[in-house]
């Protein structure tokens, strides 16, 4: 089933393999170049079912934390993305944009405005470290408006949908995480109230785009600030967390793990994506070092190609619906075809050199 067609909402995909979003830092001035278009085009030609863009900086003054990340808030940037989309569509590919606000990962002194600090729910950048700006309710509303406008632009220029980046210690995840969300208003407190920022974003986007436009959310237990962090310690808590997100009307959930083969709770051998699928009953993506022999700790660490039999088995058992592949696809744009045709020995291993170029 992994290599067979799949329909996400009304979008027909040629298989269930997703290119995971991966930051490339190769869009000077926030503008995707022709080289960026060719990079994504090669993955579409290599028969990736659904391409997720690298994180696109939200059109908000505090969204940035890394250099040369693409944006949407200029006509030149949107024209650049239109060029990317056209290249992908020419190869019969499908593409979703990931909208990304760095939140706690931004520090004062960073571009584009060094005077703007990181924005977080309570001014915490990590537990106990009050190094960011505490967002007012008005600033929360402004951020929601920025997500909505960027999603509207994404639909206008031809993306098939968007993913809200709600994982890994960035802004939306900062609201999810009780370790740094100490708010006592509608946006903090219980696990349900900590989802309100994300659900308000999703509802606003959905009400401002057409019905066929896909809207999803990526989430994780782990954070860059703390690999051992947990939003939910049991399936019961995970249900409390997921129910309001699902009820916002989203079309898919992207469950990010560092090692997709590991069980999430002591209750069973099931991973986070399997629990997410069971609880939510909506399309779910599993991700976490798929196709490699080592987990994600350091993007510069090498990793060799590995079997994907577990992912194939999980898909066949309908434990989740799609599998996202990151570093393996970064190294080899033909990974899908080679794995489908049982040519594991021909797959290019992942090395840090893959980060330095757009292969």
XYZ file of C-alpha atoms in Angstrom:
359
model
C 0.000 0.000 0.000
C 2.882 2.421 0.664
C 3.673 2.779 -3.029
C 0.038 2.762 -4.157
C -2.097 5.872 -4.833
C -3.770 7.626 -1.917
C -6.362 10.405 -1.691
C -5.849 13.114 0.936
C -9.110 15.022 1.167
C -9.710 15.483 -2.585
C -6.032 15.487 -3.587
C -4.956 12.385 -5.503
C -1.410 11.353 -4.565
C 0.601 8.782 -6.515
C 1.737 7.095 -3.296
C 1.741 7.545 0.490
C 5.282 8.913 0.765
C 5.688 12.495 1.936
C 8.815 14.598 1.657
C 9.302 15.910 5.185
C 9.878 19.657 5.623
C 13.606 20.381 5.930
C 15.208 23.794 6.369
C 17.694 24.519 3.579
C 18.778 28.161 4.186
C 19.199 28.747 0.466
C 16.706 31.503 -0.298
C 18.635 34.803 -0.015
C 16.380 37.646 1.025
C 13.601 35.131 1.659
C 13.126 34.532 -2.073
C 13.125 30.968 -3.471
C 15.507 30.753 -6.425
C 15.386 28.683 -9.604
C 17.783 26.270 -7.877
C 15.194 25.806 -5.121
C 12.551 25.109 -7.778
C 14.800 22.536 -9.435
C 15.507 20.892 -6.055
C 11.815 20.312 -5.360
C 11.204 19.411 -8.988
C 13.702 16.563 -8.758
C 11.744 15.075 -5.829
C 8.522 15.346 -7.821
C 10.216 13.680 -10.791
C 11.458 11.037 -8.344
C 7.798 10.223 -7.598
C 7.388 11.580 -4.076
C 3.659 11.411 -3.352
C 3.380 14.691 -1.448
C 6.082 17.319 -1.096
C 6.139 19.446 2.036
C 8.124 22.634 1.677
C 10.849 23.575 4.065
C 9.460 25.806 6.784
C 8.339 29.140 5.326
C 8.842 32.057 7.696
C 5.534 33.460 8.804
C 4.918 37.056 7.752
C 5.405 38.321 11.291
C 8.174 40.472 12.748
C 9.357 37.830 15.236
C 9.075 34.708 13.073
C 12.696 34.458 11.935
C 15.536 32.638 13.701
C 17.655 31.341 10.816
C 19.261 32.932 7.730
C 18.094 32.654 4.130
C 14.761 31.032 4.929
C 12.022 31.611 2.325
C 9.085 33.912 3.024
C 5.778 34.943 1.450
C 5.441 38.624 2.326
C 6.688 40.132 -0.922
C 5.544 39.736 -4.495
C 9.051 38.625 -5.430
C 8.940 35.861 -2.814
C 5.497 34.709 -3.954
C 6.672 34.725 -7.567
C 9.590 32.561 -6.467
C 7.222 30.078 -4.853
C 5.011 30.130 -7.944
C 8.074 29.079 -9.938
C 8.666 26.231 -7.467
C 5.045 25.071 -7.646
C 4.991 25.187 -11.449
C 8.148 23.064 -11.556
C 6.639 20.483 -9.194
C 3.300 20.392 -11.038
C 5.117 19.906 -14.349
C 6.360 16.610 -12.892
C 2.811 15.709 -11.735
C 3.706 16.391 -8.117
C 1.643 17.725 -5.224
C 2.883 20.312 -2.746
C 1.929 21.684 0.657
C 3.536 24.710 2.319
C 4.669 24.552 5.932
C 4.028 27.813 7.802
C 6.653 28.366 10.479
C 7.016 30.848 13.322
C 10.186 30.186 15.321
C 8.842 31.552 18.604
C 11.248 30.698 21.427
C 14.097 29.874 19.059
C 14.445 33.513 18.035
C 16.900 35.659 20.012
C 17.299 39.425 20.115
C 19.953 40.531 17.644
C 18.766 38.285 14.822
C 17.707 39.531 11.392
C 15.646 41.037 9.920
C 15.168 43.370 12.910
C 17.775 42.828 15.655
C 15.636 44.772 18.144
C 12.804 42.227 17.985
C 13.141 39.379 20.523
C 11.564 35.957 20.386
C 7.819 35.893 21.056
C 6.437 33.195 23.380
C 3.277 32.665 25.459
C 4.858 33.676 28.779
C 8.245 35.163 27.922
C 10.042 31.852 28.484
C 12.403 30.458 25.857
C 12.756 27.187 27.773
C 11.640 26.106 31.245
C 12.977 28.582 33.795
C 14.621 30.860 31.219
C 12.745 34.132 30.787
C 14.571 35.466 27.734
C 11.696 36.163 25.352
C 8.795 38.581 24.963
C 5.474 37.589 26.533
C 2.754 37.915 23.911
C -0.275 40.031 24.710
C -3.703 38.853 23.606
C -3.601 41.463 20.850
C -0.255 40.089 19.665
C -1.740 36.598 19.630
C -4.537 37.876 17.395
C -1.968 39.520 15.111
C -0.087 36.237 14.778
C -3.318 34.418 13.898
C -3.967 37.033 11.213
C -0.454 36.490 9.842
C -1.005 32.736 9.554
C -4.310 33.371 7.823
C -2.879 35.834 5.313
C 0.017 33.527 4.488
C -2.388 30.626 3.933
C -4.484 32.792 1.606
C -1.349 33.665 -0.368
C -0.399 29.978 -0.504
C -3.739 29.085 -2.046
C -3.555 31.977 -4.499
C -0.153 30.941 -5.868
C -1.094 27.283 -6.280
C -0.116 25.243 -3.235
C -2.427 22.287 -2.549
C -2.584 23.154 1.135
C -0.635 24.233 4.195
C 0.776 22.647 7.313
C 0.938 24.617 10.555
C 4.291 23.850 12.193
C 3.292 23.038 15.749
C 6.309 20.951 16.730
C 9.913 20.971 17.987
C 9.790 23.952 20.333
C 8.633 26.652 17.903
C 5.813 29.138 18.532
C 2.691 26.978 18.211
C 4.428 24.247 20.198
C 5.412 26.849 22.810
C 1.691 27.271 23.506
C 1.178 23.484 23.651
C 4.033 22.929 26.118
C 3.238 23.484 29.779
C 6.977 23.842 30.433
C 6.939 27.357 28.983
C 3.247 28.250 28.727
C 2.355 29.738 32.106
C -0.577 31.815 30.878
C -3.694 32.021 33.014
C -6.060 33.263 30.304
C -7.847 31.394 27.514
C -4.508 30.431 25.903
C -2.937 28.626 28.860
C -3.629 26.306 31.743
C -5.150 22.913 30.935
C -3.913 20.815 28.035
C -7.132 21.709 26.192
C -6.676 25.464 26.683
C -3.063 25.223 25.511
C -4.359 24.069 22.115
C -6.455 27.220 21.622
C -3.775 29.188 19.756
C -3.396 26.352 17.232
C -7.123 25.779 16.870
C -7.809 29.497 16.441
C -5.203 29.562 13.663
C -6.688 26.511 11.973
C -10.275 27.790 12.192
C -9.295 31.190 10.831
C -7.434 29.675 7.898
C -10.194 27.195 7.081
C -12.807 29.957 7.057
C -10.741 32.016 4.606
C -9.726 29.408 2.001
C -11.707 27.221 -0.382
C -13.070 23.873 0.755
C -10.610 21.764 -1.253
C -7.562 23.523 0.208
C -5.855 21.191 2.686
C -4.999 22.333 6.220
C -3.001 20.209 8.654
C -0.905 20.478 11.798
C 2.460 18.965 12.698
C 3.113 18.268 16.369
C 5.710 16.485 18.474
C 6.331 15.403 22.019
C 10.058 16.304 21.893
C 11.403 19.844 21.729
C 14.757 21.207 20.638
C 15.010 22.597 24.161
C 14.263 19.169 25.680
C 14.300 15.893 23.722
C 12.555 14.186 26.641
C 9.626 16.609 26.878
C 6.069 15.269 26.733
C 2.810 16.968 25.828
C 0.984 13.779 26.765
C 2.140 11.018 29.115
C -0.628 8.582 28.192
C -3.159 7.895 25.463
C -5.800 9.543 27.661
C -3.823 12.789 27.772
C -3.106 12.529 24.041
C -6.856 12.332 23.399
C -7.415 15.456 25.514
C -4.785 17.223 23.421
C -5.935 16.002 20.014
C -9.720 16.299 20.340
C -9.915 20.119 20.103
C -7.348 20.149 17.297
C -9.330 17.621 15.273
C -12.569 19.485 16.001
C -11.079 22.645 14.502
C -11.664 21.030 11.108
C -8.133 20.152 10.011
C -7.533 17.533 7.322
C -4.456 15.718 8.645
C -2.087 15.354 11.587
C 1.678 14.974 11.216
C 3.135 13.177 14.253
C 6.847 13.931 14.526
C 9.111 11.458 16.312
C 12.879 11.097 16.397
C 12.581 7.307 15.948
C 9.332 6.215 14.307
C 9.844 2.582 15.325
C 9.666 3.259 19.068
C 6.497 2.848 21.174
C 5.084 6.090 22.551
C 3.453 4.877 25.748
C 3.867 1.850 27.997
C 0.358 0.787 27.029
C 1.418 -0.906 23.764
C 4.098 -1.108 21.067
C 2.344 1.569 18.992
C 4.176 4.738 17.994
C 2.839 8.284 18.280
C 1.377 8.302 14.767
C -0.537 5.081 15.417
C -2.042 6.468 18.604
C -2.814 9.712 16.768
C -4.634 7.862 13.990
C -6.605 5.732 16.452
C -7.705 8.733 18.508
C -8.313 11.252 15.737
C -9.661 9.056 12.942
C -8.279 11.509 10.384
C -5.339 11.041 7.964
C -2.090 10.789 9.893
C 1.549 11.068 8.825
C 4.329 9.185 10.623
C 7.894 10.515 10.555
C 11.181 9.907 12.348
C 14.386 8.665 10.676
C 12.520 6.592 8.071
C 14.875 4.835 5.658
C 18.035 5.442 7.697
C 20.057 3.387 10.174
C 20.360 6.144 12.796
C 17.952 8.506 14.497
C 17.807 12.281 14.316
C 20.201 13.858 16.788
C 22.585 15.891 14.679
C 21.851 16.831 11.064
C 25.605 16.685 10.342
C 25.922 13.035 11.438
C 26.102 10.485 8.584
C 23.458 7.779 8.150
C 23.216 4.803 5.819
C 20.155 3.566 3.920
C 18.003 1.117 5.868
C 15.020 -1.124 5.229
C 11.534 0.363 5.375
C 9.776 -2.941 6.052
C 8.302 -1.696 9.332
C 6.804 1.363 7.635
C 5.386 -0.832 4.870
C 3.942 -3.237 7.444
C 2.421 -0.410 9.497
C 0.775 1.105 6.418
C -0.575 -2.311 5.379
C -2.075 -2.675 8.862
C -3.574 0.836 8.544
C -1.773 2.025 11.669
C -1.283 5.387 9.948
C -1.832 6.692 6.438
C 1.377 8.255 5.136
C 5.102 8.139 5.845
C 7.282 11.249 5.750
C 10.915 10.874 4.724
C 13.486 13.533 5.564
C 17.244 13.090 5.392
C 17.046 10.062 3.090
C 15.275 12.207 0.464
C 17.674 15.064 1.087
C 20.524 12.775 0.046
C 18.813 11.039 -2.872
C 15.950 12.568 -4.902
C 15.326 9.133 -6.469
C 14.882 7.435 -3.090
C 11.211 6.570 -3.675
C 11.803 4.811 -6.989
C 14.863 2.938 -5.712
C 13.078 1.727 -2.575
C 9.980 0.740 -4.537
C 12.135 -1.271 -6.944
C 14.097 -2.952 -4.117
C 17.366 -1.216 -5.014
C 18.493 -0.379 -1.487
C 22.163 -0.799 -2.416
C 21.821 1.980 -4.999
C 20.453 4.557 -2.537
C 22.827 7.433 -1.777
C 23.795 7.502 1.929
C 23.101 10.650 3.926
C 26.106 12.810 4.843
C 26.485 16.389 6.014
C 27.496 17.363 2.477
C 23.827 16.986 1.494
C 23.113 20.029 3.664
C 25.537 22.218 1.758
C 23.905 21.875 -1.641
C 20.546 21.493 -3.346
C 20.917 18.051 -4.878
